[in-house]
Short mmCIF file of C-alpha atoms in Angstrom, two decimals:
data_model
loop_
_atom_site.label_atom_id
_atom_site.label_comp_id
_atom_site.label_asym_id
_atom_site.label_seq_id
_atom_site.Cartn_x
_atom_site.Cartn_y
_atom_site.Cartn_z
CA MET A 1 273.64 90.28 -10.59
CA THR A 2 274.46 89.21 -14.14
CA GLN A 3 273.68 91.69 -16.90
CA THR A 4 272.06 89.20 -19.25
CA THR A 5 268.95 88.40 -17.21
CA GLU A 6 268.18 91.87 -15.93
CA THR A 7 265.88 92.89 -18.76
CA GLU A 8 263.63 89.89 -18.07
CA LEU A 9 263.22 90.50 -14.36
CA PRO A 10 260.06 92.01 -12.89
CA HIS A 11 260.54 95.57 -11.73
CA TRP A 12 260.25 96.57 -8.10
CA PRO A 13 258.51 98.80 -7.01
CA PRO A 14 255.68 98.11 -9.48
CA VAL A 15 255.69 100.13 -12.69
CA ASN A 16 251.91 100.64 -12.93
CA PRO A 17 249.56 102.01 -10.27
CA ALA A 18 247.09 99.54 -8.77
CA ARG A 19 243.51 99.64 -10.09
CA SER A 20 242.15 100.83 -6.72
CA PRO A 21 243.55 102.01 -3.38
CA PHE A 22 242.72 98.56 -1.96
CA ALA A 23 244.43 96.48 -4.65
CA LEU A 24 248.02 96.90 -3.33
CA ILE A 25 249.68 96.13 -6.67
CA ASP A 26 248.72 96.16 -10.34
CA ASP A 27 247.10 92.77 -11.00
CA ALA A 28 249.36 91.83 -13.91
CA GLU A 29 252.46 92.68 -11.88
CA ARG A 30 251.21 90.83 -8.82
CA GLN A 31 250.53 87.56 -10.60
CA PRO A 32 254.15 86.37 -11.18
CA LEU A 33 255.06 87.42 -7.62
CA ALA A 34 252.28 85.29 -6.16
CA GLU A 35 253.55 82.15 -7.88
CA ARG A 36 256.60 81.72 -5.68
CA ALA A 37 257.80 82.72 -2.24
CA VAL A 38 260.94 84.47 -3.48
CA THR A 39 261.35 86.30 -6.80
CA ARG A 40 264.36 88.10 -8.21
CA VAL A 41 263.45 91.68 -9.12
CA GLN A 42 265.13 94.69 -10.66
CA LEU A 43 265.27 97.96 -8.69
CA PRO A 44 265.18 101.49 -10.17
CA THR A 45 268.93 101.78 -9.52
CA GLY A 46 269.50 98.84 -11.88
CA ALA A 47 270.55 96.55 -9.04
CA THR A 48 268.69 93.31 -8.34
CA ALA A 49 267.24 91.95 -5.12
CA TRP A 50 265.14 89.05 -3.85
CA LEU A 51 261.51 89.95 -3.24
CA VAL A 52 260.03 87.80 -0.47
CA THR A 53 256.23 87.70 -0.64
CA ARG A 54 254.81 85.05 1.71
CA HIS A 55 253.97 85.26 5.39
CA THR A 56 256.27 82.51 6.71
CA GLU A 57 259.24 83.62 4.64
CA VAL A 58 258.75 87.33 5.40
CA ARG A 59 258.75 86.51 9.12
CA GLN A 60 261.83 84.33 8.68
CA LEU A 61 263.70 87.06 6.78
CA LEU A 62 262.84 89.85 9.21
CA ARG A 63 263.72 87.82 12.31
CA HIS A 64 266.98 86.42 10.90
CA PRO A 65 270.21 87.94 12.30
CA GLY A 66 271.94 87.36 8.96
CA PHE A 67 270.22 90.37 7.37
CA SER A 68 271.31 93.98 7.89
CA SER A 69 269.24 97.18 7.82
CA ASP A 70 272.31 99.37 7.35
CA LEU A 71 271.88 101.02 3.98
CA LEU A 72 275.46 102.31 4.05
CA ARG A 73 276.76 98.77 3.50
CA PRO A 74 277.99 98.10 -0.04
CA GLY A 75 275.38 96.25 -2.06
CA PHE A 76 272.43 97.33 0.07
CA PRO A 77 269.29 97.34 -2.14
CA LEU A 78 268.21 100.94 -2.69
CA LEU A 79 265.32 102.64 -4.45
CA ARG A 80 267.48 105.67 -5.21
CA PRO A 81 271.21 106.36 -5.12
CA LEU A 82 272.47 107.48 -1.71
CA PRO A 83 273.03 111.23 -1.34
CA PRO A 84 276.73 112.10 -0.94
CA ASP A 85 276.43 113.43 2.64
CA VAL A 86 274.40 110.50 3.98
CA THR A 87 277.04 109.35 6.47
CA SER A 88 277.06 112.65 8.34
CA ASN A 89 273.25 112.70 8.35
CA SER A 90 272.46 109.23 9.61
CA GLN A 91 273.23 109.57 13.33
CA GLY A 92 270.42 108.34 15.52
CA ALA A 93 268.53 106.73 12.63
CA PHE A 94 268.15 103.45 14.52
CA ILE A 95 265.73 102.06 11.92
CA ARG A 96 268.83 101.60 9.74
CA MET A 97 271.08 100.08 12.41
CA ASP A 98 271.85 96.52 13.43
CA GLY A 99 272.60 94.59 16.59
CA ALA A 100 273.79 96.30 19.74
CA ALA A 101 273.98 99.78 18.18
CA HIS A 102 270.31 99.53 17.22
CA LEU A 103 269.18 98.13 20.57
CA ARG A 104 271.08 100.82 22.48
CA LEU A 105 268.94 103.57 20.93
CA ARG A 106 265.68 101.66 20.62
CA ARG A 107 265.79 100.72 24.28
CA MET A 108 265.92 104.37 25.28
CA LEU A 109 262.42 104.61 23.76
CA THR A 110 260.70 101.27 24.40
CA ALA A 111 259.25 102.26 27.77
CA GLU A 112 257.90 105.51 26.29
CA PHE A 113 255.68 103.75 23.76
CA MET A 114 254.67 100.67 25.72
CA ILE A 115 250.98 99.96 26.10
CA LYS A 116 250.82 101.08 29.74
CA ASN A 117 252.08 104.52 28.83
CA VAL A 118 249.80 104.80 25.82
CA GLN A 119 246.86 103.95 28.10
CA ARG A 120 247.98 106.77 30.37
CA ILE A 121 247.80 109.28 27.53
CA GLU A 122 244.43 108.08 26.21
CA PRO A 123 242.69 111.16 27.68
CA LEU A 124 245.05 113.34 25.63
CA ILE A 125 244.31 111.34 22.47
CA HIS A 126 240.60 111.52 23.24
CA GLN A 127 240.70 115.29 23.61
CA THR A 128 242.74 115.64 20.40
CA VAL A 129 240.16 113.51 18.56
CA ALA A 130 237.36 115.70 19.95
CA ASP A 131 239.15 118.86 18.79
CA ALA A 132 239.74 117.40 15.32
CA LEU A 133 236.06 116.40 15.07
CA ALA A 134 235.05 119.94 16.00
CA ASP A 135 237.36 121.30 13.30
CA LEU A 136 235.83 118.95 10.75
CA ALA A 137 232.29 120.01 11.75
CA ALA A 138 233.32 123.67 11.58
CA ALA A 139 234.79 123.19 8.09
CA GLY A 140 231.31 122.14 7.00
CA SER A 141 230.14 119.56 4.49
CA PRO A 142 231.79 118.90 2.05
CA ALA A 143 235.25 118.83 3.63
CA ASP A 144 238.62 117.19 3.01
CA LEU A 145 238.98 114.54 5.67
CA VAL A 146 242.75 114.22 5.18
CA SER A 147 243.70 117.85 5.79
CA THR A 148 241.04 118.60 8.43
CA PHE A 149 241.11 115.38 10.47
CA ALA A 150 243.40 112.50 9.46
CA LEU A 151 246.64 114.50 9.29
CA PRO A 152 246.17 117.00 12.18
CA LEU A 153 245.19 114.32 14.71
CA PRO A 154 248.35 112.15 14.80
CA SER A 155 250.49 115.25 14.15
CA LYS A 156 249.14 116.93 17.28
CA VAL A 157 249.59 113.79 19.37
CA ILE A 158 253.20 113.15 18.32
CA CYS A 159 254.03 116.85 18.74
CA HIS A 160 252.67 116.74 22.27
CA LEU A 161 254.58 113.56 23.13
CA LEU A 162 257.88 114.73 21.65
CA GLY A 163 257.65 118.35 22.74
CA VAL A 164 257.61 119.75 19.18
CA PRO A 165 255.40 122.85 18.61
CA TYR A 166 252.37 121.89 16.53
CA ALA A 167 252.39 125.45 15.14
CA ASP A 168 255.25 124.27 12.90
CA HIS A 169 253.11 121.54 11.32
CA ASP A 170 253.07 122.94 7.77
CA PHE A 171 256.87 122.94 7.82
CA PHE A 172 257.45 119.42 9.11
CA GLN A 173 254.51 117.81 7.29
CA SER A 174 255.57 119.06 3.87
CA ARG A 175 259.22 118.03 4.39
CA SER A 176 258.24 114.63 5.79
CA ARG A 177 256.08 113.97 2.78
CA LEU A 178 258.91 114.84 0.46
CA LEU A 179 261.34 112.55 2.29
CA LEU A 180 258.94 109.63 1.88
CA ASP A 181 258.50 110.16 -1.87
CA ARG A 182 260.96 107.91 -3.66
CA ARG A 183 260.60 109.98 -6.84
CA ALA A 184 261.44 113.29 -5.16
CA PRO A 185 264.40 114.94 -6.91
CA ALA A 186 267.66 114.23 -5.02
CA GLU A 187 268.36 117.90 -4.38
CA GLN A 188 264.94 118.53 -2.87
CA PHE A 189 265.22 115.36 -0.80
CA GLN A 190 268.57 116.41 0.64
CA HIS A 191 267.39 119.91 1.31
CA ALA A 192 264.26 118.70 3.14
CA ALA A 193 266.29 116.26 5.25
CA GLN A 194 268.75 119.01 6.16
CA GLU A 195 265.99 121.47 7.05
CA LEU A 196 264.26 118.97 9.32
CA ARG A 197 267.51 118.02 11.04
CA GLU A 198 268.42 121.67 11.61
CA TYR A 199 264.93 122.41 12.89
CA LEU A 200 265.02 119.59 15.43
CA ARG A 201 268.60 120.42 16.40
CA SER A 202 267.65 124.02 17.19
CA LEU A 203 264.61 122.80 19.14
CA ILE A 204 266.86 120.50 21.18
CA ASP A 205 269.44 123.27 21.68
CA ALA A 206 266.69 125.60 22.92
CA LYS A 207 265.45 122.98 25.38
CA ARG A 208 269.01 122.45 26.64
CA ALA A 209 269.58 126.19 27.05
CA ARG A 210 266.46 126.48 29.22
CA PRO A 211 266.45 123.31 31.28
CA ASP A 212 263.13 122.71 33.01
CA ASP A 213 261.15 119.73 34.22
CA ALA A 214 259.02 119.50 31.08
CA ASP A 215 257.45 116.09 30.68
CA ASP A 216 257.89 115.67 26.93
CA LEU A 217 260.05 112.91 25.46
CA LEU A 218 262.81 115.15 24.07
CA SER A 219 263.15 117.04 27.37
CA ARG A 220 263.30 113.74 29.26
CA LEU A 221 265.92 112.26 26.94
CA ILE A 222 267.99 115.46 27.25
CA ARG A 223 267.88 115.27 31.06
CA GLU A 224 268.33 111.55 31.44
CA ARG A 225 270.58 110.63 28.48
CA VAL A 226 272.20 113.63 26.79
CA GLU A 227 273.35 115.62 29.84
CA PRO A 228 274.84 112.56 31.61
CA GLY A 229 276.78 111.85 28.38
CA GLU A 230 275.01 108.64 27.35
CA LEU A 231 273.53 110.06 24.15
CA ASP A 232 275.01 112.45 21.61
CA VAL A 233 272.85 115.43 20.74
CA ASP A 234 272.97 114.53 17.02
CA GLU A 235 271.81 111.03 17.85
CA LEU A 236 268.85 112.52 19.69
CA GLY A 237 268.13 114.68 16.64
CA GLY A 238 268.07 111.59 14.40
CA MET A 239 265.79 109.73 16.79
CA ALA A 240 263.45 112.73 16.97
CA LEU A 241 263.34 112.95 13.17
CA LEU A 242 262.38 109.31 12.88
CA LEU A 243 259.68 109.54 15.56
CA LEU A 244 258.23 112.76 14.17
CA ILE A 245 257.87 111.41 10.61
CA ALA A 246 256.75 107.90 11.57
CA GLY A 247 254.44 109.34 14.23
CA HIS A 248 252.21 111.30 11.89
CA GLU A 249 252.47 110.08 8.28
CA THR A 250 251.59 106.45 8.98
CA THR A 251 248.50 106.97 11.14
CA ALA A 252 247.29 109.82 8.90
CA ASN A 253 247.39 107.63 5.81
CA MET A 254 245.77 104.71 7.62
CA LEU A 255 242.94 106.97 8.78
CA GLY A 256 242.15 108.33 5.31
CA LEU A 257 242.14 104.88 3.70
CA SER A 258 240.17 103.38 6.61
CA VAL A 259 237.40 105.94 6.24
CA LEU A 260 237.27 105.38 2.48
CA LEU A 261 236.92 101.64 3.07
CA LEU A 262 234.51 101.72 6.02
CA THR A 263 232.10 104.18 4.43
CA ARG A 264 231.73 101.60 1.64
CA HIS A 265 230.83 99.00 4.28
CA ARG A 266 227.97 100.88 5.95
CA GLU A 267 227.22 98.08 8.38
CA GLN A 268 230.78 98.38 9.70
CA TRP A 269 230.40 102.11 10.15
CA ALA A 270 227.30 101.43 12.28
CA ILE A 271 229.05 98.68 14.26
CA LEU A 272 231.94 101.03 15.07
CA ARG A 273 229.40 103.41 16.58
CA ASP A 274 227.36 100.82 18.46
CA ARG A 275 230.01 98.23 19.40
CA PRO A 276 233.27 100.05 20.14
CA ASP A 277 234.43 96.88 21.93
CA LEU A 278 234.84 95.32 18.45
CA ALA A 279 237.05 98.18 17.25
CA PRO A 280 240.44 96.63 18.21
CA GLY A 281 239.81 93.61 15.95
CA LEU A 282 238.56 95.89 13.20
CA VAL A 283 241.73 97.99 13.44
CA ASP A 284 243.90 94.87 13.02
CA GLU A 285 241.96 93.90 9.90
CA LEU A 286 242.33 97.44 8.54
CA LEU A 287 246.08 97.26 9.16
CA ARG A 288 246.27 93.90 7.36
CA TYR A 289 244.03 94.79 4.44
CA LEU A 290 245.38 98.27 3.77
CA SER A 291 249.09 97.46 4.40
CA ILE A 292 250.28 101.00 3.77
CA VAL A 293 254.03 100.22 3.67
CA ARG A 294 253.69 98.78 0.19
CA ASN A 295 257.26 98.94 -1.10
CA GLY A 296 258.39 96.45 1.56
CA LEU A 297 261.27 96.49 4.04
CA PHE A 298 264.77 96.39 2.58
CA ARG A 299 267.64 94.27 3.93
CA LEU A 300 271.13 93.11 2.91
CA ALA A 301 272.23 89.51 3.54
CA THR A 302 275.45 89.44 5.59
CA GLU A 303 275.69 85.66 5.39
CA ASP A 304 274.26 82.97 3.13
CA VAL A 305 270.68 82.28 4.20
CA GLU A 306 268.08 79.99 2.66
CA ILE A 307 264.64 81.58 2.49
CA GLY A 308 261.70 79.81 0.84
CA GLY A 309 264.00 77.30 -0.83
CA ARG A 310 266.23 80.03 -2.28
CA LEU A 311 269.80 80.57 -1.22
CA ILE A 312 270.24 84.26 -0.63
CA ARG A 313 273.97 84.89 -0.60
CA ALA A 314 275.93 87.29 1.57
CA GLY A 315 276.02 90.64 -0.22
CA GLU A 316 272.65 90.21 -1.93
CA GLY A 317 269.61 92.37 -1.24
CA ALA A 318 266.26 91.08 0.01
CA ILE A 319 262.91 92.85 0.34
CA ALA A 320 260.25 91.71 2.81
CA LEU A 321 256.95 92.48 1.12
CA LEU A 322 254.61 93.05 4.08
CA SER A 323 251.63 93.84 1.85
CA LEU A 324 251.54 90.53 -0.03
CA ALA A 325 252.42 88.58 3.12
CA ASN A 326 249.29 90.14 4.59
CA ARG A 327 247.34 88.70 1.65
CA ASP A 328 248.90 85.23 1.88
CA PRO A 329 246.07 82.71 1.31
CA GLY A 330 247.98 80.16 3.38
CA VAL A 331 247.40 82.32 6.47
CA PHE A 332 244.30 84.40 5.68
CA ASP A 333 241.23 82.87 4.00
CA ASP A 334 239.99 84.93 1.04
CA PRO A 335 242.84 87.35 1.69
CA ASP A 336 241.65 89.98 -0.78
CA GLU A 337 238.35 90.33 1.10
CA PHE A 338 238.01 92.84 3.92
CA ASP A 339 236.54 90.85 6.83
CA PRO A 340 236.44 92.57 10.23
CA TYR A 341 235.49 89.30 11.91
CA ARG A 342 238.54 87.37 10.81
CA GLN A 343 241.45 86.73 13.15
CA ALA A 344 243.84 89.26 11.62
CA HIS A 345 246.31 89.43 14.50
CA GLN A 346 249.02 87.65 12.51
CA HIS A 347 249.31 90.55 10.09
CA LEU A 348 252.74 92.05 9.48
CA ALA A 349 251.69 95.66 8.86
CA PHE A 350 254.01 96.85 11.65
CA GLY A 351 256.87 94.77 10.29
CA PHE A 352 258.54 91.93 12.18
CA GLY A 353 261.87 91.32 13.88
CA VAL A 354 263.69 93.70 16.20
CA HIS A 355 262.73 96.70 14.05
CA GLN A 356 258.98 96.11 14.43
CA CYS A 357 257.18 99.44 14.84
CA ILE A 358 257.90 100.81 18.29
CA GLY A 359 254.83 103.06 18.14
CA GLN A 360 252.25 100.38 17.42
CA PRO A 361 250.35 100.75 20.72
CA LEU A 362 250.04 104.47 19.98
CA ALA A 363 248.98 103.87 16.37
CA ARG A 364 246.37 101.30 17.43
CA ALA A 365 244.93 103.62 20.08
CA GLU A 366 244.79 106.58 17.68
CA LEU A 367 243.09 104.56 14.94
CA ARG A 368 240.58 102.95 17.31
CA MET A 369 239.58 106.17 19.07
CA ALA A 370 239.52 108.28 15.90
CA LEU A 371 237.35 105.84 13.95
CA VAL A 372 234.91 105.15 16.79
CA GLU A 373 234.39 108.84 17.53
CA LEU A 374 234.14 109.72 13.84
CA ALA A 375 231.41 107.09 13.34
CA ARG A 376 229.56 108.36 16.44
CA ARG A 377 229.73 112.01 15.51
CA PHE A 378 229.12 111.54 11.77
CA PRO A 379 226.91 108.45 11.36
CA ASP A 380 226.01 109.54 7.82
CA LEU A 381 229.52 110.32 6.65
CA ARG A 382 229.95 109.60 2.93
CA VAL A 383 232.84 109.85 0.52
CA ALA A 384 231.99 112.21 -2.32
CA ALA A 385 234.16 110.52 -4.97
CA ASP A 386 234.75 107.13 -6.57
CA PRO A 387 237.77 105.38 -5.03
CA GLN A 388 239.34 105.08 -8.50
CA GLU A 389 239.20 108.85 -8.95
CA LEU A 390 241.09 109.72 -5.79
CA SER A 391 244.69 110.89 -6.03
CA THR A 392 246.92 108.33 -4.29
CA ARG A 393 250.51 108.41 -3.09
CA ASP A 394 251.83 105.68 -5.36
CA THR A 395 255.48 106.71 -5.12
CA SER A 396 255.52 107.20 -1.35
CA ILE A 397 257.13 104.78 1.07
CA VAL A 398 253.84 105.10 2.98
CA PHE A 399 250.81 104.68 0.71
CA GLY A 400 247.81 106.90 1.25
CA LEU A 401 245.33 109.39 -0.16
CA ASP A 402 246.25 112.98 -1.01
CA ALA A 403 242.74 114.10 -0.13
CA LEU A 404 239.38 112.53 0.74
CA PRO A 405 236.28 114.64 0.05
CA VAL A 406 233.51 113.73 2.52
CA THR A 407 229.93 114.90 3.08
CA TRP A 408 227.48 114.38 5.94
CA MET B 1 251.56 73.35 20.81
CA THR B 2 253.68 70.62 22.35
CA PRO B 3 252.49 69.45 25.75
CA GLY B 4 254.77 70.16 28.65
CA PRO B 5 256.00 67.65 31.19
CA ARG B 6 253.35 65.72 33.09
CA GLN B 7 252.98 66.78 36.65
CA ALA B 8 252.19 64.50 39.55
CA SER B 9 248.62 65.76 39.47
CA GLY B 10 248.29 64.47 35.92
CA GLU B 11 247.71 67.99 34.58
CA THR B 12 249.94 69.13 31.71
CA THR B 13 251.76 72.36 32.28
CA SER B 14 254.24 74.48 30.35
CA ARG B 15 257.20 76.52 31.43
CA VAL B 16 257.57 79.92 29.81
CA THR B 17 260.94 81.65 29.61
CA VAL B 18 261.75 85.09 28.25
CA ASP B 19 265.04 86.43 26.93
CA ARG B 20 265.37 90.09 27.87
CA ASP B 21 268.57 90.38 25.81
CA ARG B 22 266.59 89.62 22.65
CA CYS B 23 263.44 91.56 23.63
CA CYS B 24 262.78 94.69 21.55
CA GLY B 25 259.88 95.92 23.66
CA ALA B 26 257.22 95.82 20.92
CA GLY B 27 254.69 94.74 23.55
CA ASN B 28 252.71 92.16 21.53
CA CYS B 29 252.95 89.71 24.43
CA VAL B 30 251.40 92.17 26.90
CA VAL B 31 248.50 92.82 24.54
CA THR B 32 247.99 89.11 23.89
CA ALA B 33 248.43 87.61 27.38
CA PRO B 34 248.60 90.33 30.03
CA GLU B 35 248.16 87.73 32.79
CA VAL B 36 251.54 86.25 31.89
CA PHE B 37 253.61 89.12 30.47
CA ASP B 38 254.34 92.66 31.52
CA GLN B 39 256.79 95.38 30.48
CA ASP B 40 259.35 96.92 32.81
CA ASP B 41 258.48 100.52 33.72
CA THR B 42 262.09 101.63 33.32
CA ASP B 43 263.23 99.98 30.07
CA GLY B 44 260.00 98.62 28.51
CA LEU B 45 261.47 95.12 28.23
CA VAL B 46 259.49 91.99 28.94
CA LEU B 47 258.76 90.82 32.48
CA LEU B 48 257.34 87.41 33.22
CA ARG B 49 254.46 87.50 35.67
CA ASP B 50 253.67 83.81 35.54
CA PRO B 51 256.27 81.28 34.31
CA THR B 52 253.84 78.34 34.56
CA PRO B 53 250.53 79.61 33.18
CA GLY B 54 247.51 77.35 33.53
CA GLY B 55 245.78 75.52 30.69
CA ALA B 56 243.23 78.24 29.92
CA LEU B 57 246.01 80.69 29.12
CA LEU B 58 248.17 78.42 27.01
CA ASP B 59 246.60 79.28 23.65
CA ARG B 60 247.22 82.95 24.18
CA VAL B 61 250.73 82.35 25.53
CA GLN B 62 251.51 80.36 22.39
CA ARG B 63 250.08 83.18 20.29
CA ALA B 64 252.27 85.68 22.16
CA ALA B 65 255.33 83.54 21.42
CA ASP B 66 254.36 83.37 17.71
CA LEU B 67 253.78 87.12 17.52
CA CYS B 68 256.99 88.07 19.33
CA PRO B 69 259.00 89.86 16.61
CA ALA B 70 262.31 89.15 18.33
CA GLY B 71 261.72 85.49 19.19
CA ALA B 72 262.28 86.28 22.86
CA ILE B 73 259.59 83.96 24.29
CA ARG B 74 260.14 80.23 24.72
CA ILE B 75 257.66 77.60 25.82
CA ASP B 76 258.93 74.20 27.01
#
């Protein structure tokens, strides 16, 4: 962290937008990162961190117990300074916890999102897809696919699972989006976080005041964990916040980008319709190629660890760059080509290590069912804009399109 | 993958072990090799259905071990 070299270091996140939604990173900024497995970069806060860009090393970093996810630790690499009240607002945020404290909360949820349970709710997802398709048809051509289909679909599903009223979607969607924008002004960020926490807290309080046998996740966790004293109500609020945001923003952005990509590969659009059995492999390739968590996953070394021939010392920051690992030519042939027939299962779009996305079976099912049904219902769907003209979320933790005009 | 110990029959076999303390319940193993792995209905953690899977399954069992984000699957 010496002052003298900082001006020469590449900046992270990238300074310039990528040339297209599929390019991940500006070409000139990508080039020096591709030359080595680990590169020292400068963050917007002025701090430095090690950016890890290859598949093997990203896996090694994310599975290594010598790296912490706790952003309250001194020296943790940050994209923005921490708000002053962060300690009182971080209860239940298990994505930022380590070791036993993390596992304690995550394990209260693992059974909820496992593949067997997602298969059980497939009829619900199917019906939600059908409703969203009807809304899109009713909107009429041309329509915005993001606001009429891609965003409502996963929002409705996660609301149903959690027991959050979908009627409040404008409120939680706008605040979630703000929380994910790393350029959002600090005051607005704090205000949005507080509003969402208060909203979920009052929802939980209302459920506790009227105990019933409701089968949603929050009601179940209240009955089985909070009332017996295993789980604090603020911890439940933090868990709910995480699931609500992660449950709709990620799938929504994947859906918009997937439709943009697949409508440029007409043969794939037809195959989705005619061969839905091939859709799971296609979804994995979409996850790899689009890699929507483009800023990477941030960690702090708590011991000296060698990664990719570099000694990362205790107290130094490291960033696992999922997006470039998913374009590692050592693992994926012609990695910048979209190829639905490749074996893409090694992709790291859901992360790796004990924090790997808990909702991935749900995300996979939503993407598969939404894309298949969309291709069946709208075989002639077209995007009514050049990809380069579309407004993209370049400063969001989760990359995506602001809108996607489609015709049919 | 490394071949397992030779059995009297002359067929190579492998022994799979899972570490439920490390498991984070991501479920990759169940998607990859459902004949060998399952998830517990109560806590979502890994359950081993078949600790000595036959030759036809070994590729997928190895893939499940590679994909396990927590490193909770071992093949000897």
